[in-house]
Short mmCIF file of C-alpha atoms and ligand atoms in Angstrom, two decimals:
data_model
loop_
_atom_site.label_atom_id
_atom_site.label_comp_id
_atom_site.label_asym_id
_atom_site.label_seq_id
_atom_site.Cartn_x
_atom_site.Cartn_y
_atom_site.Cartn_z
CA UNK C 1 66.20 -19.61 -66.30
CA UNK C 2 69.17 -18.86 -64.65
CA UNK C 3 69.43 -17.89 -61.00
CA UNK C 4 69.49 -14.29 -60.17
CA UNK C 5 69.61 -12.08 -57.26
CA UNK C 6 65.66 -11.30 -57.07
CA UNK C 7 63.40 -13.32 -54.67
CA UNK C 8 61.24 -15.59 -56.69
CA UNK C 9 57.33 -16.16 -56.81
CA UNK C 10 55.38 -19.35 -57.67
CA UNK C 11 51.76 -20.04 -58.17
CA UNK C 12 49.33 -21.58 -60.45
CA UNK C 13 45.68 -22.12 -61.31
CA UNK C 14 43.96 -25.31 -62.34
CA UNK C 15 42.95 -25.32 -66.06
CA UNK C 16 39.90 -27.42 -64.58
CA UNK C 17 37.10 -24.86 -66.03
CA UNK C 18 35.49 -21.42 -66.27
CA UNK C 19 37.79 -18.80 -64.39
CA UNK C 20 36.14 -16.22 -62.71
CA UNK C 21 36.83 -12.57 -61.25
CA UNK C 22 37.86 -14.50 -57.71
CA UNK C 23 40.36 -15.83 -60.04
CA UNK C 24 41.51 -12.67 -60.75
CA UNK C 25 41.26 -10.35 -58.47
CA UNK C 26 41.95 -12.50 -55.45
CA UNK C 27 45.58 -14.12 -57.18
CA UNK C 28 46.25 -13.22 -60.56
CA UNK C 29 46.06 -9.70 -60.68
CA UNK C 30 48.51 -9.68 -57.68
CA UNK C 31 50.97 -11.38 -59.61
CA UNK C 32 50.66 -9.08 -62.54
CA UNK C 33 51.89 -6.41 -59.62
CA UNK C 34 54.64 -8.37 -58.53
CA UNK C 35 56.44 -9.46 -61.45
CA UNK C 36 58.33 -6.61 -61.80
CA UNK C 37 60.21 -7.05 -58.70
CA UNK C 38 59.77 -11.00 -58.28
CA UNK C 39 61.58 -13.39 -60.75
CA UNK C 40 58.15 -15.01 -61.53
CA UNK C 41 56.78 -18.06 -62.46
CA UNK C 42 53.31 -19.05 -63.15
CA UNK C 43 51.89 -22.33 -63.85
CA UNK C 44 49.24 -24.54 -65.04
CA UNK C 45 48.49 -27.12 -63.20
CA UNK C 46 46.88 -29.82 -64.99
CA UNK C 47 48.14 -32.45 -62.87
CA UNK C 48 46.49 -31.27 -60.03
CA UNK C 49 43.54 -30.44 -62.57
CA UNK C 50 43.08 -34.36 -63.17
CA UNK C 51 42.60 -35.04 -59.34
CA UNK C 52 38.90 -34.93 -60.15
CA UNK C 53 37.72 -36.17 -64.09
CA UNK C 54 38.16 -33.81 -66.78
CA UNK C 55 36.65 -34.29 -70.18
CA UNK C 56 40.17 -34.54 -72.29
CA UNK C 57 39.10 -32.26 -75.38
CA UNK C 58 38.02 -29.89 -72.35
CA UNK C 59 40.77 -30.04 -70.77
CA UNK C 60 43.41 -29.29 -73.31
CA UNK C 61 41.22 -26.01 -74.16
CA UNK C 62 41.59 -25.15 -70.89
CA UNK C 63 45.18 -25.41 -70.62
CA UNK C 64 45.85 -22.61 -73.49
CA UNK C 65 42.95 -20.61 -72.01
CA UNK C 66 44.13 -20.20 -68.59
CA UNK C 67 47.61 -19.06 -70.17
CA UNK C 68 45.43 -16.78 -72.68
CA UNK C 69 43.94 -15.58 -69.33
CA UNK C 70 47.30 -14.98 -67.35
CA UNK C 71 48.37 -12.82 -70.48
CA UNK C 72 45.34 -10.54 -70.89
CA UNK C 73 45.87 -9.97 -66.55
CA UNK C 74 49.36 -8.33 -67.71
CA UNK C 75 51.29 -11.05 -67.03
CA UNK C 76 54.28 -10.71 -69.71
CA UNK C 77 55.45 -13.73 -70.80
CA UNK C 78 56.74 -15.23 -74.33
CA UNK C 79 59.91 -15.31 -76.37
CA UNK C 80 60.46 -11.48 -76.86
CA UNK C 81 60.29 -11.82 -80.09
CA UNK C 82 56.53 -11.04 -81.36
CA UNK C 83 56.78 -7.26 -82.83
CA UNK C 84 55.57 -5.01 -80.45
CA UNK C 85 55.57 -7.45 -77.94
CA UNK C 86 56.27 -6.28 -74.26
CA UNK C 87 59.25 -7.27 -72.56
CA UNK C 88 59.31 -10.59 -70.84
CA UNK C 89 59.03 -10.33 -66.60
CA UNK C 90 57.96 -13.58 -65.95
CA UNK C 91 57.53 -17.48 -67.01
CA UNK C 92 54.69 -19.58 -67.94
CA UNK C 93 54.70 -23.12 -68.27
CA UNK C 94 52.31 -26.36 -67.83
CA UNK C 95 53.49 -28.76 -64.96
CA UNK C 96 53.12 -31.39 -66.65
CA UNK C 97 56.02 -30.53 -69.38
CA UNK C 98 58.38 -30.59 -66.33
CA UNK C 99 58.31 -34.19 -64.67
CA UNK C 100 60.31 -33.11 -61.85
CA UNK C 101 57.30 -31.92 -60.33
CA UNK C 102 55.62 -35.83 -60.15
CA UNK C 103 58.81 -37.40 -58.94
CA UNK C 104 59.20 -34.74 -56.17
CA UNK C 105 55.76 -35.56 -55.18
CA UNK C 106 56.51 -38.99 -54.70
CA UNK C 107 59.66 -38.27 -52.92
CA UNK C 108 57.90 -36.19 -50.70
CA UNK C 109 55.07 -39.29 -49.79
CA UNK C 110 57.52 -40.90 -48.12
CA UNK C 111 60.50 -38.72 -46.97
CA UNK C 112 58.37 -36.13 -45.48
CA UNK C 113 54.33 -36.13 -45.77
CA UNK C 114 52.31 -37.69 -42.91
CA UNK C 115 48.86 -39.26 -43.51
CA UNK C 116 48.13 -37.01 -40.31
CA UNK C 117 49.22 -34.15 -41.98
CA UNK C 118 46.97 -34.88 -45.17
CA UNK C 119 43.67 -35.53 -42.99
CA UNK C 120 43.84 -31.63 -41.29
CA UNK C 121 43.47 -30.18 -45.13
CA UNK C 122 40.14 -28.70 -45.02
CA UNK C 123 39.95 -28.21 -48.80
CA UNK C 124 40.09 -31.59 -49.07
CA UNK C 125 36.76 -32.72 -47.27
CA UNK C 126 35.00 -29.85 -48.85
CA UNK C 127 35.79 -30.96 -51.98
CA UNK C 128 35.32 -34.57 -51.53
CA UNK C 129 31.91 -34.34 -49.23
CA UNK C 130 30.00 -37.18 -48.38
CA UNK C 131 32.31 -39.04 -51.06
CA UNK C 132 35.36 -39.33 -48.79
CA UNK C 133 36.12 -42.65 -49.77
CA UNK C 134 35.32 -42.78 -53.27
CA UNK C 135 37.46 -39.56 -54.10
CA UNK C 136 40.40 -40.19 -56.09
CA UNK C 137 43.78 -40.81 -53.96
CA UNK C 138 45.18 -37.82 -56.31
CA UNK C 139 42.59 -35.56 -54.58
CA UNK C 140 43.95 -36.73 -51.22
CA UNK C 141 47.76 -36.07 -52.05
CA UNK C 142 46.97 -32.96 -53.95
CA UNK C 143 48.81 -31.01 -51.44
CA UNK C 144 52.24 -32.95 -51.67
CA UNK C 145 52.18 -32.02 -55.51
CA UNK C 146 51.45 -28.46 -54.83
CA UNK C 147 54.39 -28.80 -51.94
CA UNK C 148 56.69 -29.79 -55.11
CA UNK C 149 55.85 -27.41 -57.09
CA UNK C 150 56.88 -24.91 -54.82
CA UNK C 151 59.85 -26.23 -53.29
CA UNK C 152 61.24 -27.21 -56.74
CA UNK C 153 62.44 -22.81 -57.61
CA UNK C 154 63.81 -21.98 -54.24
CA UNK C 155 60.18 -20.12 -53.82
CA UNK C 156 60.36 -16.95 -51.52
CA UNK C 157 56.61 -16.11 -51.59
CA UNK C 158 53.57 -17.86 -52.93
CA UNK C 159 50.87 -15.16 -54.09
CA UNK C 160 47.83 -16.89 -53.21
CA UNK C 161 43.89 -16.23 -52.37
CA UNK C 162 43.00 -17.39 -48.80
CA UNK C 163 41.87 -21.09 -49.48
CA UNK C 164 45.10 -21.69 -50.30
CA UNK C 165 46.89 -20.60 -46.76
CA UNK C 166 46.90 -24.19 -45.74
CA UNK C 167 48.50 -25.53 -48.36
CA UNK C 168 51.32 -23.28 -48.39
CA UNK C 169 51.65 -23.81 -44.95
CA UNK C 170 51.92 -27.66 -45.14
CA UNK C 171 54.96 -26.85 -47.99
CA UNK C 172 56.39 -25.19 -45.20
CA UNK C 173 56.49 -28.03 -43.18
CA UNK C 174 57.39 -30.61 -45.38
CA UNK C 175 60.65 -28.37 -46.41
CA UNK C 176 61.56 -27.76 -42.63
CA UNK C 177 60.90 -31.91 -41.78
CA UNK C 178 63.12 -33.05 -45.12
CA UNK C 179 65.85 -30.46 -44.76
CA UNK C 180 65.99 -31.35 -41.00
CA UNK C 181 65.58 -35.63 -41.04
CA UNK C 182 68.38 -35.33 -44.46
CA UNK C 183 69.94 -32.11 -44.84
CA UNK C 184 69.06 -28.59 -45.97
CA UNK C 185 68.05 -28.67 -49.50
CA UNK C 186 64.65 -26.61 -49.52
CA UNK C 187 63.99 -22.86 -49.08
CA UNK C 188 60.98 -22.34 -46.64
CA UNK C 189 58.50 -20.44 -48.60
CA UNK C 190 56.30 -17.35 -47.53
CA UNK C 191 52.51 -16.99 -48.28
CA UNK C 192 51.55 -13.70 -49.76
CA UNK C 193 48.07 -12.87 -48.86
CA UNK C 194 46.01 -9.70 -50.16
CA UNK C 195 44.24 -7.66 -48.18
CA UNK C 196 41.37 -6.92 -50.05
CA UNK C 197 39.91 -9.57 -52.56
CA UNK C 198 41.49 -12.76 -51.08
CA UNK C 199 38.13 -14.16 -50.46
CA UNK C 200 35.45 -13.12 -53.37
CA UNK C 201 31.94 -14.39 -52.14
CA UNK C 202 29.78 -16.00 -54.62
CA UNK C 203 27.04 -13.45 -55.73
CA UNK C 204 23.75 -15.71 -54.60
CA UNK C 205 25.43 -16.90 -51.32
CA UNK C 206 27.63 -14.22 -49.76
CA UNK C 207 28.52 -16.97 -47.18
CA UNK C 208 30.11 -19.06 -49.47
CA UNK C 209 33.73 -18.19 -51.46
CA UNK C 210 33.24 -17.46 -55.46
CA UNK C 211 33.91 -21.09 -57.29
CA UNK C 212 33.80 -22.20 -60.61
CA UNK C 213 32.27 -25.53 -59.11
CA UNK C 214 29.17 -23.76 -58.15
CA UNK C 215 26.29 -22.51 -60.19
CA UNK C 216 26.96 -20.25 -62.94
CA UNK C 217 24.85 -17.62 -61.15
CA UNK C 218 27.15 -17.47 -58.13
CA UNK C 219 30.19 -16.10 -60.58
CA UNK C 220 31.36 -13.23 -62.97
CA UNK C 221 33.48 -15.68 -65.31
CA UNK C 222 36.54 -13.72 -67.12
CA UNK C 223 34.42 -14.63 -70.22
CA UNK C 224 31.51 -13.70 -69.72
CA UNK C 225 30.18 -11.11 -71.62
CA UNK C 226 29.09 -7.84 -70.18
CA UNK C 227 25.49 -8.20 -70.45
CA UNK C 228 25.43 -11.79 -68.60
CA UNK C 229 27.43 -10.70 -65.97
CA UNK C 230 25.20 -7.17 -65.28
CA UNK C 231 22.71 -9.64 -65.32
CA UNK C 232 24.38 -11.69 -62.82
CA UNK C 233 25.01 -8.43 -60.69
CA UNK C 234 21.71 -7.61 -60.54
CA UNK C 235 20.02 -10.88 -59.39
CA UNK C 236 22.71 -10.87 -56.80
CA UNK C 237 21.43 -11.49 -53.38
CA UNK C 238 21.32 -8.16 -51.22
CA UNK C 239 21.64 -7.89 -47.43
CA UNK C 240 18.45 -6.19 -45.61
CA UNK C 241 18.25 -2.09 -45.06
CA UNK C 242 19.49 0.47 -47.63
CA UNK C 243 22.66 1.53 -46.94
CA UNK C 244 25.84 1.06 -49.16
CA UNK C 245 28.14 0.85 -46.56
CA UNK C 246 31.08 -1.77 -46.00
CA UNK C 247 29.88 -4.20 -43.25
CA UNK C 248 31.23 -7.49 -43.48
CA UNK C 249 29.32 -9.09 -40.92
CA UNK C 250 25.61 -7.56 -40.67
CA UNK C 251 26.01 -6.74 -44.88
CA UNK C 252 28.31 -9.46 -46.25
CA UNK C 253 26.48 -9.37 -49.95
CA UNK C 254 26.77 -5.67 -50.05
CA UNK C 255 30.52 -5.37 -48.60
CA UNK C 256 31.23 -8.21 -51.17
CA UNK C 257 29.85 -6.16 -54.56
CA UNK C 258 31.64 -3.42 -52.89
CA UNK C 259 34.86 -5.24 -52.57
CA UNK C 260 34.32 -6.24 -56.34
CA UNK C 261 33.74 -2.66 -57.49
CA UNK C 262 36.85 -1.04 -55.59
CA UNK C 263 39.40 -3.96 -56.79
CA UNK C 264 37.79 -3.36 -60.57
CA UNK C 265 37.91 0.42 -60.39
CA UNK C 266 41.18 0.94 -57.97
CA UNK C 267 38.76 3.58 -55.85
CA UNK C 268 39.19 3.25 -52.14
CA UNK C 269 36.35 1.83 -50.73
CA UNK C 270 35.50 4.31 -48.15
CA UNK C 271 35.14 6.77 -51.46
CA UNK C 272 32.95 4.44 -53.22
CA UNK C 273 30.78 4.94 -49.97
CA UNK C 274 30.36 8.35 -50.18
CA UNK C 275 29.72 8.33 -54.23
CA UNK C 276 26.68 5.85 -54.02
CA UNK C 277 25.49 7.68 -51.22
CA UNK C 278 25.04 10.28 -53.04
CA UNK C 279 24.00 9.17 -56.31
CA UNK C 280 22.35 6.09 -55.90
CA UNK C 281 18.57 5.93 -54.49
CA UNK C 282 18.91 2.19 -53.11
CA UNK C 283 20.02 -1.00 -53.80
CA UNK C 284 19.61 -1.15 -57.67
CA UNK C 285 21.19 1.86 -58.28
CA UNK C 286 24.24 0.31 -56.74
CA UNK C 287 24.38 -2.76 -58.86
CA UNK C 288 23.97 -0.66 -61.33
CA UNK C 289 27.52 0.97 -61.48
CA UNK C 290 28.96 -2.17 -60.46
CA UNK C 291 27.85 -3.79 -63.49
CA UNK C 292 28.95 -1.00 -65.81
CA UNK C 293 32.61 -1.05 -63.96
CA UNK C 294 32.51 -4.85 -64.69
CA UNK C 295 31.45 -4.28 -68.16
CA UNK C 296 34.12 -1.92 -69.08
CA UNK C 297 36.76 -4.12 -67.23
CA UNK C 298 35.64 -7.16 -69.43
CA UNK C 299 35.81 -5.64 -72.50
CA UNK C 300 38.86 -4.65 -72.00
CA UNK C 301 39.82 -7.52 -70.80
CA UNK C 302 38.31 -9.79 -73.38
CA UNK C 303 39.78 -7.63 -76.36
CA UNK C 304 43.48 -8.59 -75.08
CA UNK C 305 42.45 -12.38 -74.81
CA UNK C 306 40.82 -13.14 -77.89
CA UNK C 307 43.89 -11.58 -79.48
CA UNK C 308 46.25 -14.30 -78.49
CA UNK C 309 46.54 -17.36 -81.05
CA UNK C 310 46.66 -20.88 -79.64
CA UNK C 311 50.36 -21.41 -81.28
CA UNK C 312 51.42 -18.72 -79.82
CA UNK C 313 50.39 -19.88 -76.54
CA UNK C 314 51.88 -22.97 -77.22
CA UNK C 315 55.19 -21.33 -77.88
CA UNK C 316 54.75 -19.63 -74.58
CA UNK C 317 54.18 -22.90 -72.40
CA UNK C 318 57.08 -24.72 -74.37
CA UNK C 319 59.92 -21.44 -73.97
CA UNK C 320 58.29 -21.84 -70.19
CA UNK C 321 59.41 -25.24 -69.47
CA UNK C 322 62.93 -25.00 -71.62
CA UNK C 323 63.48 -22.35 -68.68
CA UNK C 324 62.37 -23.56 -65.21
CA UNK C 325 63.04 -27.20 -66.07
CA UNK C 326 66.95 -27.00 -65.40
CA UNK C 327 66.07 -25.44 -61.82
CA UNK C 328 64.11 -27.95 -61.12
CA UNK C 329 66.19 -30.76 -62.31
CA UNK C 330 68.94 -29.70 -60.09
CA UNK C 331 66.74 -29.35 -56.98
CA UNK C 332 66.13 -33.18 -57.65
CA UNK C 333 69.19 -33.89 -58.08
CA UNK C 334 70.20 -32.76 -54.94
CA UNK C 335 67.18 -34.91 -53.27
CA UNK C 336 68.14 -37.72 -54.90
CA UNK C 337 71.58 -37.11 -53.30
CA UNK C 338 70.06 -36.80 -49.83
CA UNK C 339 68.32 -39.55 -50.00
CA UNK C 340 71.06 -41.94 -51.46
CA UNK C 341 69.51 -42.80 -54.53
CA UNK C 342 72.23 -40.82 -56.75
P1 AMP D 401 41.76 -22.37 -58.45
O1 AMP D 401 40.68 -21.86 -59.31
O2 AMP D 401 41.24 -23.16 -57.29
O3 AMP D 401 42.86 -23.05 -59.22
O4 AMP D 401 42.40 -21.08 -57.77
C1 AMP D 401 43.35 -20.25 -58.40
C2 AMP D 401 43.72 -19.09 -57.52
O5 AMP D 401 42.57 -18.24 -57.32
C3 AMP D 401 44.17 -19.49 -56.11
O6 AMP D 401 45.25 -18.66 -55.70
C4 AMP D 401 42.96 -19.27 -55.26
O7 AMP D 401 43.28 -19.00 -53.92
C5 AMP D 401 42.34 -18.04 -55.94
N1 AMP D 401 40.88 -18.00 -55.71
C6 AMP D 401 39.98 -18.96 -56.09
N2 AMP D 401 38.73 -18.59 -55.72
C7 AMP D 401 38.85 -17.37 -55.12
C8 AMP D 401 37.91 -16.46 -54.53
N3 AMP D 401 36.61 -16.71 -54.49
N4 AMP D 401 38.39 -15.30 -54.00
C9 AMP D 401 39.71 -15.02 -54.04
N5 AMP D 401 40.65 -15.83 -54.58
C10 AMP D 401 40.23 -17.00 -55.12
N1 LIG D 402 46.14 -25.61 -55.50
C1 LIG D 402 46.09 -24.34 -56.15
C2 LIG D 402 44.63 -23.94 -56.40
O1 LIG D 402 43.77 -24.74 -56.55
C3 LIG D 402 46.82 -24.35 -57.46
C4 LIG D 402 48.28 -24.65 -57.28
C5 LIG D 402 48.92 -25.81 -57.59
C6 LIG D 402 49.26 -23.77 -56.75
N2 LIG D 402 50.24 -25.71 -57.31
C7 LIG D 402 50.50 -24.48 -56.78
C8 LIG D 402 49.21 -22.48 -56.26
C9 LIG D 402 51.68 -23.92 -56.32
C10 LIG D 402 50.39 -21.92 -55.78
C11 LIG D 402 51.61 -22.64 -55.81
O2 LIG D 402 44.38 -22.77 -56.48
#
């Protein structure tokens, strides 16, 4: 990948499990609208997958599934060479094929990251609860890897969903400390937030984001077929009154399906509104078309990803890394310089 004159994106997704329409409609399908004006890269990030266990057969499913999934979003990626195939706009690879990322992440430990900084992630004590201590140390220094993996491609923006503000913030920091305590090396990276769909709510708990780590009943996953998730629609918990109307704080599980059912359709939510006022009789009614604009979208969307073969994929993730890894080995490089080790 050589260098060019466009700003450049980063981001990834864990290949840790089921991805769902959070997934998707709060990061992925943002990237699929700016690749044509970013030079993009997308990863998988099984390293930071592995912070908590993974069964291994799972896991290296996963990792050709959540490309699979990246592809059937739009994002075009490959070798240009498949017949038909659409032109290349951005690059996927896995993080582990580029072991830049690791010794970055170690570099940063101790040129840059604070234990203070560490202990004000809140992700972090969600995820590890009552089992602060017993969490792996991976879990803990999660951030520092995600810091390298941004500050590795001279990163101008990180399209991200909202739980992931913090993290992009402490790259920030880490890039300004090094390049100030050693010299400039690092680009300070932006955080790209959308406006709508940043935070999908999980459908039986509209006070709690949409995660794969929850009960299956709390998500639409991207593979789940269209009758399970218009099942999952309509057992979703509903706010009290009738009206479809977008209320995020007296009707969060109603402004949530409604969030769901713009982003899916592209219709302005202030038109969707109008529509089910005037064709829906109550509550049902509503879920009713959500579920059938879900349905369609899945199809859809399913068609494109059973269509990909795994050696493809594999062809995909291994073009990725040929690219990006020669940006990222020079970025070290010029660490290592700083720091006096080359
Ligand atoms: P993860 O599944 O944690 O690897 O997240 C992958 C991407 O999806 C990140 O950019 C997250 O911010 C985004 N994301 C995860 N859950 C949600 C959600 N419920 N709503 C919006 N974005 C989400
Ligand atoms: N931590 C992110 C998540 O769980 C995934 C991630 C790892 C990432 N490295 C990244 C996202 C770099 C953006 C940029 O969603």
């Amino acid at each position: 990948m050589s260098k060019t004159s466009k700003r450049t994106i980063f981001s990834g997704v864990q290949p840790s499990g089921t991805l769902h329409i959070g997934n998707y409609l709060g990061a992925i399908s943002n990237w699929v609208k700016m690749q044509d004006e970013y030079n993009s890269i997308f990863c998988v990030v099984d390293y930071h997958a592995i912070t908590v266990k993974q069964d291994p057969k799972e896991l290296s499913r996963n990792i050709l599934d959540v490309v699979k999934i990246y592809m059937a979003s739009g994002i075009s990626a490959g070798d240009g060479s498949a017949p038909g195939g659409s032109p290349e706009k951005s690059v996927i690879f896995q993080q582990s094929d580029v072991s830049a990322h690791t010794e970055l992440a170690w570099i940063l430990n101790c040129a840059a990251a604070r234990v203070s900084d560490l202990n004000k992630m809140t992700q972090f004590k969600d995820k590890a609860g009552e089992e602060k201590e017993n969490v792996s140390v991976g879990l803990y220094d999660y951030p520092i890897l995600m810091a390298a993996d941004i500050l590795l491609y001279d990163t101008d923006l990180v399209p991200v969903g909202e739980d992931q503000k913090q993290h992009v913030e402490l790259a920030r920091v880490l890039a300004r400390r090094f390049n100030s305590q050693y010299g400039k090396v690092f680009k300070v990276p932006g955080v790209e937030i959308k406006k709508e769909g940043a935070r999908i709510m999980a459908l039986d708990d509209p006070a709690k984001k949409m995660s794969k780590s929850a009960s299956p009943a709390s998500y639409i996953a991207l593979t789940d077929t269209p009758d399970v998730a218009a099942k999952k629609i309509m057992r979703a918990v509903t706010d009290s009154g009738y009206d479809i109307k977008y209320d995020k704080k007296n009707k969060p599980a109603i402004s949530n399906l409604l969030t769901i059912y713009s982003l899916i359709t592209g219709e302005d939510i202030k038109k969707l509104e109008i529509k089910c006022e005037r064709e829906c009789s109550g509550y049902g009614d509503f879920k009713k078309k959500v579920a059938e604009a879900l349905g369609e979208f899945l199809e859809t969307f399913q068609k494109k990803y059973n269509s990909f073969e795994d050696d493809e994929v594999r062809e995909i993730l291994k073009n990725g890394a040929e690219k990006v890894r020669p940006v990222a080995e020079e970025t070290l490089f010029m660490v290592k310089h700083k720091l006096g080790i080359i």
